Short mmCIF file of C-alpha atoms and ligand atoms in Angstrom, two decimals:
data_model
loop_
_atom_site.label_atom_id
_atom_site.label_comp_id
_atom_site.label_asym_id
_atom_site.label_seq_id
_atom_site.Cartn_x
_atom_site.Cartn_y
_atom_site.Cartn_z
CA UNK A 5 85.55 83.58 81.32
CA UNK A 6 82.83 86.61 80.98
CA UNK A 7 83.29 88.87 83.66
CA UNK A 8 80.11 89.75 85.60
CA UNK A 9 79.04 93.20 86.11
CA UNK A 10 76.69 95.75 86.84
CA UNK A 11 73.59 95.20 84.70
CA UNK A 12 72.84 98.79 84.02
CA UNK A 13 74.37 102.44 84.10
CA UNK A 14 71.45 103.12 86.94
CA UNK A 15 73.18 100.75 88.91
CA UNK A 16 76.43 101.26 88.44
CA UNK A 17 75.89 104.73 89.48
CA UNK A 18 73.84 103.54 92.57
CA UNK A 19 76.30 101.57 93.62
CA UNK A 20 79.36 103.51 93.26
CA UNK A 21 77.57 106.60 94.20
CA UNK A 22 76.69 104.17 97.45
CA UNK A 23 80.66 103.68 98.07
CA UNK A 24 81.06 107.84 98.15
CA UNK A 25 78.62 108.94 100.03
CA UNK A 26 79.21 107.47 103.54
CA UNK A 27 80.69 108.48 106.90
CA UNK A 28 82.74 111.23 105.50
CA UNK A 29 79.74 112.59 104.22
CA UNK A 30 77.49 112.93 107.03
CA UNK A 31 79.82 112.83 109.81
CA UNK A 32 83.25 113.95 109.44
CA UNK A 33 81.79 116.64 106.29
CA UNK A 34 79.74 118.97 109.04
CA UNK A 35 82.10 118.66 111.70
CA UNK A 36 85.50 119.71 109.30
CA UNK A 37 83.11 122.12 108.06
CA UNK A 38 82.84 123.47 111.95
CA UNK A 39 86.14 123.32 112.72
CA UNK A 40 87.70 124.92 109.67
CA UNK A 41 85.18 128.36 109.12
CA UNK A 42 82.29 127.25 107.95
CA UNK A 43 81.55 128.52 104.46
CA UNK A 44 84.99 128.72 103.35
CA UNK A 45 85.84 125.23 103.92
CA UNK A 46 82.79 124.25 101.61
CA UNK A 47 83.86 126.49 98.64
CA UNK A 48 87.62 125.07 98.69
CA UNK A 49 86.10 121.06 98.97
CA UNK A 50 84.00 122.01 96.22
CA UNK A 51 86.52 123.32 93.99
CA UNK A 52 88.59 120.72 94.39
CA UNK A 53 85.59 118.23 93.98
CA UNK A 54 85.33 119.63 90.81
CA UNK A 55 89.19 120.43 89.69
CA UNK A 56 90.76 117.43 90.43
CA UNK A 57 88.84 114.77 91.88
CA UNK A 58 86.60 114.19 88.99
CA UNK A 59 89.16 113.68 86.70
CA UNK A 60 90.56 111.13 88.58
CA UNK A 61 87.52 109.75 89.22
CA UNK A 62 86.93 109.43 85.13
CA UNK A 63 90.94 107.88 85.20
CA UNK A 64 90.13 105.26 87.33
CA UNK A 65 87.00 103.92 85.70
CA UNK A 66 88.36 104.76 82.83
CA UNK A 67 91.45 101.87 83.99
CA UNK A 68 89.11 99.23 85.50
CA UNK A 69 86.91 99.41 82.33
CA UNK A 70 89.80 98.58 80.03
CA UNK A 71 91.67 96.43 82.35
CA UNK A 72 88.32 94.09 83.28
CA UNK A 73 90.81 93.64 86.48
CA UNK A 74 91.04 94.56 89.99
CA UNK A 75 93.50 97.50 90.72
CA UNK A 76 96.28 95.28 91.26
CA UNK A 77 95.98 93.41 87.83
CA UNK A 78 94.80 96.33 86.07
CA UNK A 79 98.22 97.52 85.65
CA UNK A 80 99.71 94.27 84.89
CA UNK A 81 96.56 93.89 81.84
CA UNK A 82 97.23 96.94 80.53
CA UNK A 83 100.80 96.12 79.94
CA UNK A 84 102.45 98.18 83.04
CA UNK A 85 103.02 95.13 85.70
CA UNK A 86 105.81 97.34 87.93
CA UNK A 87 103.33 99.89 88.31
CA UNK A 88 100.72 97.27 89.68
CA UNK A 89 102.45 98.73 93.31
CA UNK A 90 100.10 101.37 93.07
CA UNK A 91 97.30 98.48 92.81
CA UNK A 92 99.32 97.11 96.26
CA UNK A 93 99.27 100.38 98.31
CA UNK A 94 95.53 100.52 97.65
CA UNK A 95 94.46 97.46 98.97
CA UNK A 96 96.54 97.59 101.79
CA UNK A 97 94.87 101.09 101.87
CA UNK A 98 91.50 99.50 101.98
CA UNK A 99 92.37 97.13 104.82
CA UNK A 100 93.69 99.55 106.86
CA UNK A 101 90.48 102.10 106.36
CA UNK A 102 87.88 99.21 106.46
CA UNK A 103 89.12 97.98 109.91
CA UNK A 104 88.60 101.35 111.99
CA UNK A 105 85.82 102.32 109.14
CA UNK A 106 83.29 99.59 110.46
CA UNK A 107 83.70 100.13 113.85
CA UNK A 108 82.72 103.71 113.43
CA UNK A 109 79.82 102.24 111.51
CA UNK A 110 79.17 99.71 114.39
CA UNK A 111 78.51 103.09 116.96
CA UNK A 112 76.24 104.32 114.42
CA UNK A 113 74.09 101.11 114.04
CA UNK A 114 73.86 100.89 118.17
CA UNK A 115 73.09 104.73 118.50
CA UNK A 116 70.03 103.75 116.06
CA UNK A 117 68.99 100.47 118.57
CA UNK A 118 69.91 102.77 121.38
CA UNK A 119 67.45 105.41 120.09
CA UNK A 120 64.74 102.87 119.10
CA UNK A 121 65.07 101.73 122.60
CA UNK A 122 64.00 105.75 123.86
CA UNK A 123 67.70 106.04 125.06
CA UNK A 124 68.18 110.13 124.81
CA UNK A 125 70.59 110.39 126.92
CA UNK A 126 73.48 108.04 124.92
CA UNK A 127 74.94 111.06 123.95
CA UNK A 128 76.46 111.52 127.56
CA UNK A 129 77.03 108.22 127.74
CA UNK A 130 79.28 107.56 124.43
CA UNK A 131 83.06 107.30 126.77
CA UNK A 132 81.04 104.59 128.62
CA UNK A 133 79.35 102.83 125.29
CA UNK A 134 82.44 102.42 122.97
CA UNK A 135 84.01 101.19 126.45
CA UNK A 136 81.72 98.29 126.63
CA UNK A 137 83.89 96.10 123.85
CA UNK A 138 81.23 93.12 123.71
CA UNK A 139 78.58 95.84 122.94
CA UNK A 140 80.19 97.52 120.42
CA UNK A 141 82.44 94.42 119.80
CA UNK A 142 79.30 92.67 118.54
CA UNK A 143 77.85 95.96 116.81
CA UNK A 144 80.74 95.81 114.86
CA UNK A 145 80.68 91.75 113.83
CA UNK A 146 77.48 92.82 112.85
CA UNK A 147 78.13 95.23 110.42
CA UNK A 148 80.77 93.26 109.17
CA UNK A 149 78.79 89.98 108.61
CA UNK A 150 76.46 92.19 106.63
CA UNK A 151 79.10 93.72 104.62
CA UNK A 152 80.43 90.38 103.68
CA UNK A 153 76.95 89.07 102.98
CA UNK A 154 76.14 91.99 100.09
CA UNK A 155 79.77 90.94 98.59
CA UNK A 156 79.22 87.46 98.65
CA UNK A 157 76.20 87.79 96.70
CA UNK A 158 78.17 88.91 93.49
CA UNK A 159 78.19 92.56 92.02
CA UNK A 160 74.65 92.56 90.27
CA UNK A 161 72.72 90.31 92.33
CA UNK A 162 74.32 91.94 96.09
CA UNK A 163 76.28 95.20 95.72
CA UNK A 164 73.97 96.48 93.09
CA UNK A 165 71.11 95.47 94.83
CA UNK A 166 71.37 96.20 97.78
CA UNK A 167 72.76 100.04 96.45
CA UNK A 168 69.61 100.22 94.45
CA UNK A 169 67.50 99.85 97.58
CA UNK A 170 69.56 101.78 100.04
CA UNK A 171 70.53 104.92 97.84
CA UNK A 172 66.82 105.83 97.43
CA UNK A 173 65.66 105.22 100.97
CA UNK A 174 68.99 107.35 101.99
CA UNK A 175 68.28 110.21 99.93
CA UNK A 176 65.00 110.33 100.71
CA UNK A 177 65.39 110.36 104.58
CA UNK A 178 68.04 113.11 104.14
CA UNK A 179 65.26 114.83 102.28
CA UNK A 180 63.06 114.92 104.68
CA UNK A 181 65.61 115.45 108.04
CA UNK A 182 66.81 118.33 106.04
CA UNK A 183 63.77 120.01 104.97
CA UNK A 184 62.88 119.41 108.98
CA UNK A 185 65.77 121.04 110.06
CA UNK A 186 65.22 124.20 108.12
CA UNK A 187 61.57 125.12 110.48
CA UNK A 188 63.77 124.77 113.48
CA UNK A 189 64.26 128.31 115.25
CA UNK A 190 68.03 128.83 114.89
CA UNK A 191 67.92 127.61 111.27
CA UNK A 192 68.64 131.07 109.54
CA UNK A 193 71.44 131.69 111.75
CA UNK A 194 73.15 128.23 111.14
CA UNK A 195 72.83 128.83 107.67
CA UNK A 196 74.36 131.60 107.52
CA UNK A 197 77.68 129.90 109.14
CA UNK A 198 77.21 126.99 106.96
CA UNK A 199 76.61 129.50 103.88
CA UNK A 200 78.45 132.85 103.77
CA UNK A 201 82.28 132.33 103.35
CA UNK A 202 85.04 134.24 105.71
CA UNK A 203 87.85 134.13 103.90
CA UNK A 204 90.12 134.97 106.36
CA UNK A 205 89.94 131.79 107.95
CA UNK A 206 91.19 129.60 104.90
CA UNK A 207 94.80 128.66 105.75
CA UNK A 208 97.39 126.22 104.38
CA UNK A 209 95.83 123.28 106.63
CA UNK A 210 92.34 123.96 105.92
CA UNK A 211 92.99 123.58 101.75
CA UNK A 212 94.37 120.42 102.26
CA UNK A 213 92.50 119.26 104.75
CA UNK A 214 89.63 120.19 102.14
CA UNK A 215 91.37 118.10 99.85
CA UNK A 216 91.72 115.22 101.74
CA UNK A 217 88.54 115.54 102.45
CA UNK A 218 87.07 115.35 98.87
CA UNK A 219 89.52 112.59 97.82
CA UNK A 220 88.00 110.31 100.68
CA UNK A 221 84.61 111.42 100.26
CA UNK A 222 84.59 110.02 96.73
CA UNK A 223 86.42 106.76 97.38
CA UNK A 224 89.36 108.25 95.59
CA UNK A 225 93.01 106.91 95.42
CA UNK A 226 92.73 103.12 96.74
CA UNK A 227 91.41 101.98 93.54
CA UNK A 228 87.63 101.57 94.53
CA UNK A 229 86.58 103.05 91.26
CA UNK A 230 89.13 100.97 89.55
CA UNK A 231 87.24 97.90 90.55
CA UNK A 232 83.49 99.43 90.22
CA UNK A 233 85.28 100.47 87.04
CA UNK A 234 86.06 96.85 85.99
CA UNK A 235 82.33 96.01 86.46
CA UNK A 236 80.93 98.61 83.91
CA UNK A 237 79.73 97.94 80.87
CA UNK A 238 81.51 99.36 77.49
CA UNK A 239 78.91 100.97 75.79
CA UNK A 240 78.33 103.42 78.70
CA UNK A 241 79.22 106.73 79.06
CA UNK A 242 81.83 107.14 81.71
CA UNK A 243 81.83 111.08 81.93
CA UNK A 244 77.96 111.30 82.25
CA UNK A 245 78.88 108.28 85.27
CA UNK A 246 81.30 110.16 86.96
CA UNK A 247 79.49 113.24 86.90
CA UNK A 248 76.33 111.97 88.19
CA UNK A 249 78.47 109.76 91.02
CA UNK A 250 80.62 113.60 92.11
CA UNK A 251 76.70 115.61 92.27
CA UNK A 252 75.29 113.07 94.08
CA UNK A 253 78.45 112.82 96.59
CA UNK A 254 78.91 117.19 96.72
CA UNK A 255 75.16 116.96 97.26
CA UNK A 256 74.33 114.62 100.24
CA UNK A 257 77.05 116.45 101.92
CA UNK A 258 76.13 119.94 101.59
CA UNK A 259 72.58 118.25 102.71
CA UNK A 260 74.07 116.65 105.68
CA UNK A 261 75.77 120.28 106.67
CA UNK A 262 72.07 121.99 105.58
CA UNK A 263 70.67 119.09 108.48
CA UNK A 264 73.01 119.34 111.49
CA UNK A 265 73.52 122.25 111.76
CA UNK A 266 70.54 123.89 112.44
CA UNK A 267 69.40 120.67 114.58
CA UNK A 268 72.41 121.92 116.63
CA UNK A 269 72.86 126.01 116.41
CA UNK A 270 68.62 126.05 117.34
CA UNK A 271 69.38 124.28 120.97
CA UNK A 272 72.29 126.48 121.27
CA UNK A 273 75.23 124.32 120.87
CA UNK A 274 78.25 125.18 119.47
CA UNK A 275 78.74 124.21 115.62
CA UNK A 276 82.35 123.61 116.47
CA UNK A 277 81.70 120.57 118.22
CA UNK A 278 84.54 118.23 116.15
CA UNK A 279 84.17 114.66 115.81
CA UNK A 280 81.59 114.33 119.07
CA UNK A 281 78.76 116.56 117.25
CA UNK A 282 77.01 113.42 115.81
CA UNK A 283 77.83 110.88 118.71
CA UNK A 284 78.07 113.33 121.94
CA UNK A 285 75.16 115.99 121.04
CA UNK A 286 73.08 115.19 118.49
CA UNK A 287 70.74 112.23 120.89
CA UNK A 288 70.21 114.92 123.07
CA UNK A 289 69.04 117.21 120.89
CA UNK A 290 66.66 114.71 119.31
CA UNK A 291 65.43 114.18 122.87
CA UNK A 292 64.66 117.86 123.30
CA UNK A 293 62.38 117.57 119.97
CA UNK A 294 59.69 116.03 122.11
CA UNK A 295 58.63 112.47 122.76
CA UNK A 296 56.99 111.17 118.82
CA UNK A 297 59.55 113.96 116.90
CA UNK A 298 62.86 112.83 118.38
CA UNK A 299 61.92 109.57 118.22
CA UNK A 300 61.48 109.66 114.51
CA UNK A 301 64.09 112.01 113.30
CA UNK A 302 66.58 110.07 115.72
CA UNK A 303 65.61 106.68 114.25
CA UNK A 304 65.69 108.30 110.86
CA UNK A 305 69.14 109.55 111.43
CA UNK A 306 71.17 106.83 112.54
CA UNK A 307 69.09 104.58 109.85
CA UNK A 308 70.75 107.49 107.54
CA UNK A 309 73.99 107.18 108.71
CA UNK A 310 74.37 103.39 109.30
CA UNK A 311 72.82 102.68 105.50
CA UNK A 312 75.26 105.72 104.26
CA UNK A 313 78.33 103.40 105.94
CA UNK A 314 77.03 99.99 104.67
CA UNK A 315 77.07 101.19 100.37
CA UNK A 316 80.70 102.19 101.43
CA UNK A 317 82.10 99.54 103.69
CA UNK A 318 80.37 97.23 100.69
CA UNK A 319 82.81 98.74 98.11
CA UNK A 320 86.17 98.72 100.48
CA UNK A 321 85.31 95.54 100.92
CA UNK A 322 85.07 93.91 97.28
CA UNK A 323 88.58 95.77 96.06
CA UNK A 324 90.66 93.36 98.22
CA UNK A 325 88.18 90.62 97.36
CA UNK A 326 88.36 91.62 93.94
CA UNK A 327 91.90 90.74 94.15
CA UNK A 328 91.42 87.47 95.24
CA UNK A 329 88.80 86.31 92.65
CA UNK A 330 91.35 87.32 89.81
CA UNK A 331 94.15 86.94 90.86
CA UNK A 332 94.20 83.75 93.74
CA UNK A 333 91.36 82.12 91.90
CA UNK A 334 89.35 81.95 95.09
CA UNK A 335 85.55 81.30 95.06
CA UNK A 336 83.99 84.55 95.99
CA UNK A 337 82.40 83.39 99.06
CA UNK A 338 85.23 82.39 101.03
CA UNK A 339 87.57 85.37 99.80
CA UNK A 340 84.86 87.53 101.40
CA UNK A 341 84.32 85.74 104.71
CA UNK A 342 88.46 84.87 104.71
CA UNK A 343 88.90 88.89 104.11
CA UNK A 344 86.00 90.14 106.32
CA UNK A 345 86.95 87.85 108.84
CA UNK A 346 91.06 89.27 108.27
CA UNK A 347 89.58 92.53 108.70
CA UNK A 348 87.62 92.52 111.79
CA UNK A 349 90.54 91.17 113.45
CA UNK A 350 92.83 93.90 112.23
CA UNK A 351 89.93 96.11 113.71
CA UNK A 352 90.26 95.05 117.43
CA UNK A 353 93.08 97.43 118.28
CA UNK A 354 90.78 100.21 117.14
CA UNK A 355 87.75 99.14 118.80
CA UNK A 356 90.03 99.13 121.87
CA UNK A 357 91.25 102.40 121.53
CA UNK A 358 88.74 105.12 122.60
CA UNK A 359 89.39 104.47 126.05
CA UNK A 360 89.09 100.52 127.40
CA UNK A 361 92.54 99.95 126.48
CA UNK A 362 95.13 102.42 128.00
CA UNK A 363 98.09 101.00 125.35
CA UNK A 364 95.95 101.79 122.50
CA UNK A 365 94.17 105.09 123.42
CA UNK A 366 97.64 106.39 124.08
CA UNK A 367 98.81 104.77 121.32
CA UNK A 368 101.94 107.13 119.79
CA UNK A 369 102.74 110.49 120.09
CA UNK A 370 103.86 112.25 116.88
CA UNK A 371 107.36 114.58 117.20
CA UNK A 372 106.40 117.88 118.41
CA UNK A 373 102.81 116.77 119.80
CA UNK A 374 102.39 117.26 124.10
CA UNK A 375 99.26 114.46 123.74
CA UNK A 376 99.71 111.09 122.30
CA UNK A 377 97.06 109.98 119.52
CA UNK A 378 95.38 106.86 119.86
CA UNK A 379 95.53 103.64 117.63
CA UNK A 380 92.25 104.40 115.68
CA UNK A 381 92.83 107.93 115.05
CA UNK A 382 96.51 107.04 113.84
CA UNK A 383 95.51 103.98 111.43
CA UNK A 384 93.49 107.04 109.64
CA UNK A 385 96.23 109.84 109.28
CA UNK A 386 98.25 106.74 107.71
CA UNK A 387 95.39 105.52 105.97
CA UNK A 388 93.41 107.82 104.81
CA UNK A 389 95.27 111.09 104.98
CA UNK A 390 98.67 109.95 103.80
CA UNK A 391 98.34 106.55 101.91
CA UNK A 392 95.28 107.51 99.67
CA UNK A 393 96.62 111.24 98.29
CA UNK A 394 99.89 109.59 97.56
CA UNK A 395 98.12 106.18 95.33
CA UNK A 396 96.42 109.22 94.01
CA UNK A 397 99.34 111.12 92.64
CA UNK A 398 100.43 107.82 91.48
CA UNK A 399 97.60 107.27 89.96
CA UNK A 400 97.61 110.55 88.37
CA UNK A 401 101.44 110.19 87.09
CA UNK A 402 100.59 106.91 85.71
CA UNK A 403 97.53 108.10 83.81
CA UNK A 404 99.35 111.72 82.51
CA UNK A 405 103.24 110.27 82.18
CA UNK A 406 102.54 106.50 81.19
CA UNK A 407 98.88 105.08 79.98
CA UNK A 408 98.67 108.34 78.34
CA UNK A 409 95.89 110.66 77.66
CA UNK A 410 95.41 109.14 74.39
CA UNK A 411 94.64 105.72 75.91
CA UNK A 412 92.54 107.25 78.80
CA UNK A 413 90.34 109.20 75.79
CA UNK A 414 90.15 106.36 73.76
CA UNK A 415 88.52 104.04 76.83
CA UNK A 416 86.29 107.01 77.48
CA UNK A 417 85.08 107.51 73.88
CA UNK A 418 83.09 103.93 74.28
CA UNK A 419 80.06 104.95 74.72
CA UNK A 420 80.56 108.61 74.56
CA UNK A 421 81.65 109.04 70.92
CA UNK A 422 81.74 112.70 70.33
CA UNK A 423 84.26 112.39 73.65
CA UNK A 424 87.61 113.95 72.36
CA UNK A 425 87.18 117.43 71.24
CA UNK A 426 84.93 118.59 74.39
CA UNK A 427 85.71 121.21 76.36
CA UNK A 428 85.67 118.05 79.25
CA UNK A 429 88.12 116.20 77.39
CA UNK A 430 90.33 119.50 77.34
CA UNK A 431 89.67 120.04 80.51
CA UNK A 432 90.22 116.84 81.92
CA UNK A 433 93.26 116.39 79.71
CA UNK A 434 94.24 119.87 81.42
CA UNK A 435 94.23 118.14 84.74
CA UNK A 436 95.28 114.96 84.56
CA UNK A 437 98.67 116.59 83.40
CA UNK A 438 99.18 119.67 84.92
CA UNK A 439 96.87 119.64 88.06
CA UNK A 440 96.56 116.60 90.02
CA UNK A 441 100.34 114.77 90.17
CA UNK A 442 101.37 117.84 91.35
CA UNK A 443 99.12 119.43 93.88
CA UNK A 444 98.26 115.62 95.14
CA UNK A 445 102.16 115.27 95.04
CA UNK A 446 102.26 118.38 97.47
CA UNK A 447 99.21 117.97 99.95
CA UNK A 448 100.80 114.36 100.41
CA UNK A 449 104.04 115.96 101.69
CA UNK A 450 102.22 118.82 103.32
CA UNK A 451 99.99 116.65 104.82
CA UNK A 452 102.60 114.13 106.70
CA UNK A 453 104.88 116.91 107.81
CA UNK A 454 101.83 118.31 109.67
CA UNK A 455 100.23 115.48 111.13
CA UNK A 456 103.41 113.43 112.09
CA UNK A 457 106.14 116.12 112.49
CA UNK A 458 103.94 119.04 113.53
CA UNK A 459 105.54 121.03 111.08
CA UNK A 460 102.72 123.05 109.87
CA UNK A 461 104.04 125.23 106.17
CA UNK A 462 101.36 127.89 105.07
CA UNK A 463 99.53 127.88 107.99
N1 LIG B 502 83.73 107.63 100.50
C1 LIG B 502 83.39 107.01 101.71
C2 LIG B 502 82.93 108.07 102.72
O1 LIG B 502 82.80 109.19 102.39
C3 LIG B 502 84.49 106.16 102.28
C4 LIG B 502 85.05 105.24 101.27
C5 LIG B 502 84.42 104.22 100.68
C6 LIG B 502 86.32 105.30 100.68
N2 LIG B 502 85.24 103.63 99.75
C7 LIG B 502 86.38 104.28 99.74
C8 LIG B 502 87.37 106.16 100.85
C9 LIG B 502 87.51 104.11 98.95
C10 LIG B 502 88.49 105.99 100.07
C11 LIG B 502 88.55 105.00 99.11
O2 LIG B 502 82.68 107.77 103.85
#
């Protein structure tokens, strides 16, 4: 049977550029960014952006293109079925992240109703609005059901689509909220902290936090770009792909930083405001920009970030459905609605857990923590901050030790025929083999003894 796809390289990009640039972007980017010494965090994320996560990136289109499979059959088509595992971990990866994911996404669509409504003062209100469960409870169905719609309607006629659409309007409004933010009064100052580097404040835990960072900003390590990879056609060029996909990702989130924080720093808030800067004090600030201004560049801004989660929630959702199609033989229709549906169930703990549920807001404490953590923020240190940079040094040991450069270079020369003696392909060669298994290998192991045992090496 011919496999559908993406009907151009434009689109592709669009769409897989859509699945990077999301949440992590333009909400957890500024506030890591605050938290971890401004400047200095952005220099490590970039390097490793550029070091290791691009390579990786090329690897696993580079494995979905040859495979034509999702990332659980990829391994089995290209003749390494034990290794499919890897394939496993990621889609139960993808669950896991999708299921706190759109709730997140579900505040941000309500803050932009709440907004259109005139409602400044949400901000103080956010313990009481993710409280209200039917509120955000149906928020979050919403998001959902519009997920599942986009992946229903196939990968050229819904996720390309709808990427091509939202990508531009996205970029544009960040545009235009950015170039805003720089004629605010405070703006030179917040630069600077967003800008000039202190080196002194780089530890152990901010490099790999900086690394975990970049590998979830760019949909690394749960086989995402295995299955946009599946979708592209042969004669294009995956390196010009990946590198387009990486500058557009690096570059909405050094926008993002370039936008908050001067909204912030000019009312005289603190840019270390952690995971609250976006929902606790950026209404208010909008409502200090007068009547017609915060109006817009609220509405603009929660638009931003709601379209920003919908290209990525679209792309976590088709690898498990993926799956399904090849594998199961299921109509895509109902593996969407049977996984979206799956998901949103799996989802209920989280939407519990900031606050209207005692069991889940206190959910575990880790050895050597005084507070307990609660359900939501747990299902992401497994998730996202242990399950992904482990796939990924699979990923990376399976591509270096097993497929073999050779077979990676050969995939890569279609449509890029010159490929093999670059200076890319040496230095992707470089660190597929020597860079990534290993320092993925150790940030994995760094990063569990730190969240879950305390145990904090380096720092
Ligand atoms: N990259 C997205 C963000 O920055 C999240 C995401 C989408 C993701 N697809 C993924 C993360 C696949 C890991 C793997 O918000």
């Amino acid at each position: 049977m011919e496999r559908s796809g993406f009907s151009s390289k434009v689109g592709f990009i669009a769409a897989a550029a859509g699945s990077a640039v999301g949440l992590g972007n333009i909400w957890k980017f500024p506030f890591e960014v605050g938290e971890s010494g401004g400047a200095a965090f952005v220099i490590v994320y970039l390097a490793f952006c550029l070091i290791l996560c691009f390579p990786l990136m090329v690897a696993e289109i580079a494995i979905g293109r040859k495979a034509q499979r999702n990332p659980v059959g990829a391994f089995v088509a290209l003749g390494y079925g034990k290794w499919s595992i890897v394939g496993k971990l990621g889609i139960l990866s993808c669950v896991l992240i999708l299921s706190f994911y759109n709730v997140v996404a579900g505040w941000c669509f309500g803050y932009f109703v709440e907004i259109l409504l005139g409602n400044f003062s949400i901000g103080e209100q956010f313990p009481v609005f993710v409280k209200d469960i039917i509120k955000v409870g149906s928020y979050s169905i919403l998001f959902m059901a519009t997920t599942a719609y986009i992946v229903s309607r196939g990968i050229s006629g819904g996720i390309e689509k709808a990427a091509k659409i939202l990508m531009p309007v996205l970029f544009t409004i960040i545009l235009v909220l950015a170039g805003y933010a720089m004629t605010l009064p405070g703006a030179s100052k917040a630069t600077q902290f967003y800008l000039f580097p202190d080196f002194s404040k780089i530890t152990g835990e901010v490099v790999y936090n900086a690394l975990g960072h970049a590998f979830f900003s760019l949909s690394l390590g749960m086989g995402a770009m295995i299955t946009y990879g599946s979708y592209v056609g042969k004669k294009d060029n995956i390196i010009s792909s990946a590198v387009a996909i990486t500058l557009l990702d690096v570059g909405i989130a050094f926008m993002a930083g370039l936008m908050l924080f001067p909204m912030v720093i000019s009312q005289g808030l603190d840019a270390h405001g952690g995971a609250g800067l976006v929902f606790m004090s950026l209404p208010g600030v909008f409502g200090n920009m007068g009547p017609v201004m915060g109006l817009v560049v609220g509405i603009l801004f929660f638009l931003l970030l709601s379209f920003a989660a919908l290209t990525s929630t679209v792309s976590i959702l088709e690898i498990p459905v993926s799956y399904l199609v090849d594998e199961k033989e299921m109509k895509r229709p109902r593996a969407v609605w049977l996984v979206a549906a799956g998901i949103f169930v799996l989802g209920i703990p989280s939407l519990l857990s900031n606050g209207y549920s005692g069991f889940f807001t206190k959910f575990i404490t880790y050895f050597g923590a005084s507070d307990p953590t609660d359900f939501m923020t747990f299902i992401s240190d497994v998730a996202s901050n242990s399950f992904l940079p482990l796939n990924g040094f699979l990923i990376a040991l399976f591509v270096a030790f097993v497929w073999k450069k050779e077979n990676l270079f050969e995939e890569v020369s279609n449509g890029n025929k010159r490929f093999a003696n670059t200076l890319i392909a040496n230095f992707l060669g470089f660190s597929i083999k020597y860079l990534c298994p290993w320092i993925l290998g150790i940030v994995f192991v760094l990063n569990v003894l730190d969240t879950f045992f305390g145990l904090t090496l380096f720092g």
